[in-house]
Amino acid sequence: MKRLHTLLIIAVAAVAIPFTIKAQFRYAPIAGVTINNLNFKQDLFDVDKTVGVQAGIMGEMMFPGIGFGIDLGLLYNQMGAKTDLGSREIWSSDGYRRSTVMVHSIQIPVHLRFKWTRMQGLEDYIAPFVYGGPDFDIVVGHNKIKGNANATAPYKYAGGDLGLTCGGGVELLKRWQVSFHYTWGMTYILKTSKLDNFTAKNRQWAVRVAYMF
């Protein structure tokens, strides 16, 4: 049995190592604009979209000839929405009104990627690509929602969340990448302090630009 395990490991390594050696790795600074919303578990008050930013670095590893690869990143990310707490007595009695909640996080995307690389030389000028996979957000801060001096803070924030992203874009002149995607929050990012079961998940559109080295 041990010999069989050893042979399997050698076989997997023999297949994987050549692909890894041939893989083309590049990195890039990346920045973008986000349109954010919060999907609350129940519809108790009005929630509107807000604009945020993303910025950081990304790495792309593509396997020549097959068009598949992965991309990883480390980004600053903003999430949130405009919420009308003042429309409900439970929060208006504490002095809360219509306000913007903004959550700041460090985001680590891990995506599978496919790029069209066999277009008879056209890919040197423009190459479409699609990507998708999980995003891991680590919450590092949030803004303060103003109410009465002794009021209980309206929200409790999670330490992070897991999102699922799907998107696409184009690569121009083998350097510039313009992409857009949508992210569904899979876990809650915040919940209200007074209603324990009233949670919200992140929803986010993003348009980003990267310059590959």
CSV table of N, CA and C in Angstrom, one decimal, residues 45-123:
chain,number,residue,atom,x,y,z
A,45,PHE,N,-36.6,47.9,6.7
A,45,PHE,CA,-36.4,49.3,6.3
A,45,PHE,C,-35.7,49.4,5.0
A,46,ASP,N,-35.8,50.6,4.4
A,46,ASP,CA,-35.2,50.8,3.1
A,46,ASP,C,-33.7,50.7,3.1
A,47,VAL,N,-33.1,50.0,2.1
A,47,VAL,CA,-31.7,49.9,1.9
A,47,VAL,C,-31.3,50.3,0.5
A,48,ASP,N,-30.4,51.2,0.3
A,48,ASP,CA,-30.0,51.7,-1.0
A,48,ASP,C,-28.5,51.5,-1.2
A,49,LYS,N,-28.1,51.4,-2.5
A,49,LYS,CA,-26.7,51.2,-2.8
A,49,LYS,C,-25.8,52.4,-2.5
A,50,THR,N,-24.5,52.1,-2.3
A,50,THR,CA,-23.5,53.1,-2.1
A,50,THR,C,-22.3,52.7,-2.9
A,51,VAL,N,-21.4,53.7,-3.1
A,51,VAL,CA,-20.2,53.5,-3.9
A,51,VAL,C,-19.0,53.4,-3.0
A,52,GLY,N,-18.1,52.5,-3.4
A,52,GLY,CA,-16.9,52.3,-2.7
A,52,GLY,C,-15.7,52.1,-3.6
A,53,VAL,N,-14.5,51.7,-3.1
A,53,VAL,CA,-13.3,51.5,-3.9
A,53,VAL,C,-12.7,50.2,-3.5
A,54,GLN,N,-11.9,49.7,-4.4
A,54,GLN,CA,-10.9,48.6,-4.2
A,54,GLN,C,-9.6,49.0,-4.7
A,55,ALA,N,-8.5,48.5,-4.1
A,55,ALA,CA,-7.2,48.7,-4.5
A,55,ALA,C,-6.2,47.7,-3.9
A,56,GLY,N,-5.2,47.3,-4.7
A,56,GLY,CA,-4.2,46.4,-4.2
A,56,GLY,C,-3.4,45.8,-5.2
A,57,ILE,N,-3.0,44.6,-5.1
A,57,ILE,CA,-2.1,43.9,-6.1
A,57,ILE,C,-2.8,42.5,-6.4
A,58,MET,N,-2.5,42.0,-7.6
A,58,MET,CA,-3.0,40.7,-8.0
A,58,MET,C,-1.9,40.0,-8.8
A,59,GLY,N,-2.0,38.7,-8.7
A,59,GLY,CA,-1.1,37.9,-9.5
A,59,GLY,C,-1.9,36.9,-10.4
A,60,GLU,N,-1.4,36.7,-11.6
A,60,GLU,CA,-2.0,35.8,-12.6
A,60,GLU,C,-1.1,34.8,-13.0
A,61,MET,N,-1.5,33.5,-13.0
A,61,MET,CA,-0.7,32.4,-13.4
A,61,MET,C,-1.5,31.7,-14.5
A,62,MET,N,-1.0,31.7,-15.8
A,62,MET,CA,-1.7,31.1,-16.9
A,62,MET,C,-0.8,30.0,-17.5
A,63,PHE,N,-1.5,28.9,-17.9
A,63,PHE,CA,-0.8,27.8,-18.5
A,63,PHE,C,-0.9,27.9,-20.1
A,64,PRO,N,0.2,28.2,-20.7
A,64,PRO,CA,0.2,28.4,-22.2
A,64,PRO,C,-0.5,27.2,-22.9
A,65,GLY,N,-1.2,27.6,-24.0
A,65,GLY,CA,-1.7,26.6,-24.9
A,65,GLY,C,-3.1,26.1,-24.5
A,66,ILE,N,-3.5,26.2,-23.2
A,66,ILE,CA,-4.8,25.7,-22.8
A,66,ILE,C,-5.7,26.9,-22.4
A,67,GLY,N,-5.1,28.0,-22.1
A,67,GLY,CA,-5.9,29.2,-21.7
A,67,GLY,C,-6.4,29.2,-20.3
A,68,PHE,N,-6.2,28.2,-19.5
A,68,PHE,CA,-6.6,28.2,-18.1
A,68,PHE,C,-5.5,28.7,-17.2
A,69,GLY,N,-6.0,29.2,-16.0
A,69,GLY,CA,-5.0,29.6,-15.0
A,69,GLY,C,-5.8,30.0,-13.8
A,70,ILE,N,-5.1,30.7,-12.9
A,70,ILE,CA,-5.6,31.1,-11.6
A,70,ILE,C,-5.2,32.6,-11.4
A,71,ASP,N,-6.0,33.3,-10.6
A,71,ASP,CA,-5.5,34.6,-10.2
A,71,ASP,C,-5.8,34.8,-8.7
A,72,LEU,N,-4.8,35.4,-8.0
A,72,LEU,CA,-4.9,35.6,-6.6
A,72,LEU,C,-4.7,37.1,-6.4
A,73,GLY,N,-5.0,37.6,-5.2
A,73,GLY,CA,-4.9,39.0,-4.9
A,73,GLY,C,-4.9,39.3,-3.5
A,74,LEU,N,-4.5,40.6,-3.2
A,74,LEU,CA,-4.6,41.1,-1.8
A,74,LEU,C,-5.0,42.6,-2.0
A,75,LEU,N,-6.3,42.9,-1.6
A,75,LEU,CA,-6.9,44.2,-1.9
A,75,LEU,C,-7.5,44.8,-0.6
A,76,TYR,N,-7.5,46.1,-0.6
A,76,TYR,CA,-8.4,46.8,0.3
A,76,TYR,C,-9.8,46.9,-0.3
A,77,ASN,N,-10.8,46.6,0.4
A,77,ASN,CA,-12.2,46.5,-0.2
A,77,ASN,C,-13.2,47.2,0.8
A,78,GLN,N,-14.1,48.0,0.2
A,78,GLN,CA,-15.2,48.6,0.9
A,78,GLN,C,-16.5,47.9,0.6
A,79,MET,N,-17.3,47.7,1.7
A,79,MET,CA,-18.6,47.1,1.5
A,79,MET,C,-19.6,48.0,2.3
A,80,GLY,N,-20.9,47.9,2.0
A,80,GLY,CA,-21.9,48.7,2.8
A,80,GLY,C,-23.1,49.0,2.0
A,81,ALA,N,-23.9,50.0,2.6
A,81,ALA,CA,-25.1,50.4,2.0
A,81,ALA,C,-25.7,51.6,2.8
A,82,LYS,N,-26.7,52.3,2.2
A,82,LYS,CA,-27.4,53.3,3.0
A,82,LYS,C,-28.6,52.7,3.6
A,83,THR,N,-28.8,52.9,4.9
A,83,THR,CA,-29.9,52.2,5.6
A,83,THR,C,-30.8,53.3,6.3
A,84,ASP,N,-32.1,53.1,6.3
A,84,ASP,CA,-33.0,54.0,6.9
A,84,ASP,C,-33.5,53.5,8.2
A,85,LEU,N,-32.6,53.6,9.2
A,85,LEU,CA,-32.9,53.1,10.5
A,85,LEU,C,-34.0,53.9,11.2
A,86,GLY,N,-34.1,55.2,10.8
A,86,GLY,CA,-35.0,56.1,11.4
A,86,GLY,C,-36.5,55.8,11.1
A,87,SER,N,-36.7,54.9,10.2
A,87,SER,CA,-38.1,54.5,9.8
A,87,SER,C,-38.7,53.6,10.8
A,88,ARG,N,-38.0,53.0,11.8
A,88,ARG,CA,-38.5,52.1,12.7
A,88,ARG,C,-38.2,52.6,14.1
A,89,GLU,N,-39.2,52.5,15.0
A,89,GLU,CA,-39.2,53.1,16.4
A,89,GLU,C,-38.0,52.4,17.2
A,90,ILE,N,-37.7,51.2,16.9
A,90,ILE,CA,-36.7,50.5,17.7
A,90,ILE,C,-35.4,51.2,17.6
A,91,TRP,N,-35.1,51.8,16.4
A,91,TRP,CA,-33.8,52.5,16.2
A,91,TRP,C,-34.0,54.1,16.3
A,92,SER,N,-35.1,54.6,15.9
A,92,SER,CA,-35.3,56.0,15.9
A,92,SER,C,-35.4,56.5,17.3
A,93,SER,N,-35.8,55.7,18.3
A,93,SER,CA,-35.8,56.1,19.7
A,93,SER,C,-34.4,56.3,20.2
A,94,ASP,N,-33.4,55.7,19.6
A,94,ASP,CA,-32.0,55.9,20.0
A,94,ASP,C,-31.4,57.0,19.2
A,95,GLY,N,-32.1,57.7,18.4
A,95,GLY,CA,-31.6,58.9,17.7
A,95,GLY,C,-31.0,58.5,16.3
A,96,TYR,N,-31.2,57.3,15.8
A,96,TYR,CA,-30.6,56.9,14.5
A,96,TYR,C,-31.6,57.3,13.4
A,97,ARG,N,-31.0,57.8,12.3
A,97,ARG,CA,-31.7,58.2,11.2
A,97,ARG,C,-31.2,57.5,9.9
A,98,ARG,N,-31.5,58.1,8.8
A,98,ARG,CA,-30.9,57.5,7.6
A,98,ARG,C,-29.4,57.7,7.5
A,99,SER,N,-28.6,56.7,7.3
A,99,SER,CA,-27.2,56.8,7.4
A,99,SER,C,-26.5,55.7,6.5
A,100,THR,N,-25.2,55.9,6.3
A,100,THR,CA,-24.5,55.0,5.4
A,100,THR,C,-23.6,54.2,6.3
A,101,VAL,N,-23.7,52.9,6.2
A,101,VAL,CA,-22.8,51.9,6.9
A,101,VAL,C,-21.7,51.5,5.9
A,102,MET,N,-20.4,51.6,6.3
A,102,MET,CA,-19.3,51.2,5.4
A,102,MET,C,-18.4,50.3,6.2
A,103,VAL,N,-18.1,49.1,5.6
A,103,VAL,CA,-17.2,48.1,6.2
A,103,VAL,C,-15.9,48.1,5.4
A,104,HIS,N,-14.8,48.1,6.1
A,104,HIS,CA,-13.5,48.1,5.5
A,104,HIS,C,-12.9,46.7,5.7
A,105,SER,N,-12.4,46.1,4.6
A,105,SER,CA,-11.8,44.8,4.7
A,105,SER,C,-10.6,44.6,3.9
A,106,ILE,N,-9.8,43.6,4.2
A,106,ILE,CA,-8.7,43.1,3.4
A,106,ILE,C,-9.3,41.9,2.6
A,107,GLN,N,-9.3,41.9,1.3
A,107,GLN,CA,-9.9,40.9,0.5
A,107,GLN,C,-8.8,40.0,-0.1
A,108,ILE,N,-9.0,38.7,-0.1
A,108,ILE,CA,-8.1,37.7,-0.7
A,108,ILE,C,-8.9,36.9,-1.7
A,109,PRO,N,-8.9,37.3,-3.0
A,109,PRO,CA,-9.6,36.5,-4.0
A,109,PRO,C,-8.8,35.3,-4.5
A,110,VAL,N,-9.4,34.2,-4.8
A,110,VAL,CA,-8.8,33.0,-5.3
A,110,VAL,C,-9.7,32.5,-6.5
A,111,HIS,N,-9.3,32.8,-7.7
A,111,HIS,CA,-10.2,32.6,-8.8
A,111,HIS,C,-9.6,31.7,-9.9
A,112,LEU,N,-10.4,30.9,-10.5
A,112,LEU,CA,-10.1,30.2,-11.7
A,112,LEU,C,-10.3,31.1,-12.9
A,113,ARG,N,-9.5,31.0,-13.9
A,113,ARG,CA,-9.5,32.0,-15.0
A,113,ARG,C,-9.4,31.3,-16.4
A,114,PHE,N,-10.1,31.7,-17.4
A,114,PHE,CA,-9.9,31.2,-18.7
A,114,PHE,C,-9.8,32.4,-19.6
A,115,LYS,N,-8.7,32.4,-20.5
A,115,LYS,CA,-8.4,33.5,-21.4
A,115,LYS,C,-8.3,32.9,-22.8
A,116,TRP,N,-8.9,33.6,-23.8
A,116,TRP,CA,-8.8,33.2,-25.2
A,116,TRP,C,-7.5,33.6,-25.7
A,117,THR,N,-6.6,32.6,-26.0
A,117,THR,CA,-5.2,32.9,-26.4
A,117,THR,C,-4.9,32.3,-27.8
A,118,ARG,N,-5.9,31.7,-28.4
A,118,ARG,CA,-5.6,31.2,-29.8
A,118,ARG,C,-6.6,31.9,-30.8
A,119,MET,N,-6.2,33.1,-31.1
A,119,MET,CA,-7.1,33.9,-32.1
A,119,MET,C,-6.2,34.4,-33.2
A,120,GLN,N,-5.2,33.6,-33.7
A,120,GLN,CA,-4.4,33.9,-34.8
A,120,GLN,C,-3.7,35.3,-34.7
A,121,GLY,N,-3.2,35.5,-33.5
A,121,GLY,CA,-2.4,36.7,-33.3
A,121,GLY,C,-3.2,37.9,-32.8
A,122,LEU,N,-4.5,37.8,-32.9
A,122,LEU,CA,-5.4,38.9,-32.3
A,122,LEU,C,-5.2,39.1,-30.8
A,123,GLU,N,-4.9,37.9,-30.1
A,123,GLU,CA,-4.8,38.0,-28.7
A,123,GLU,C,-3.6,38.9,-28.2
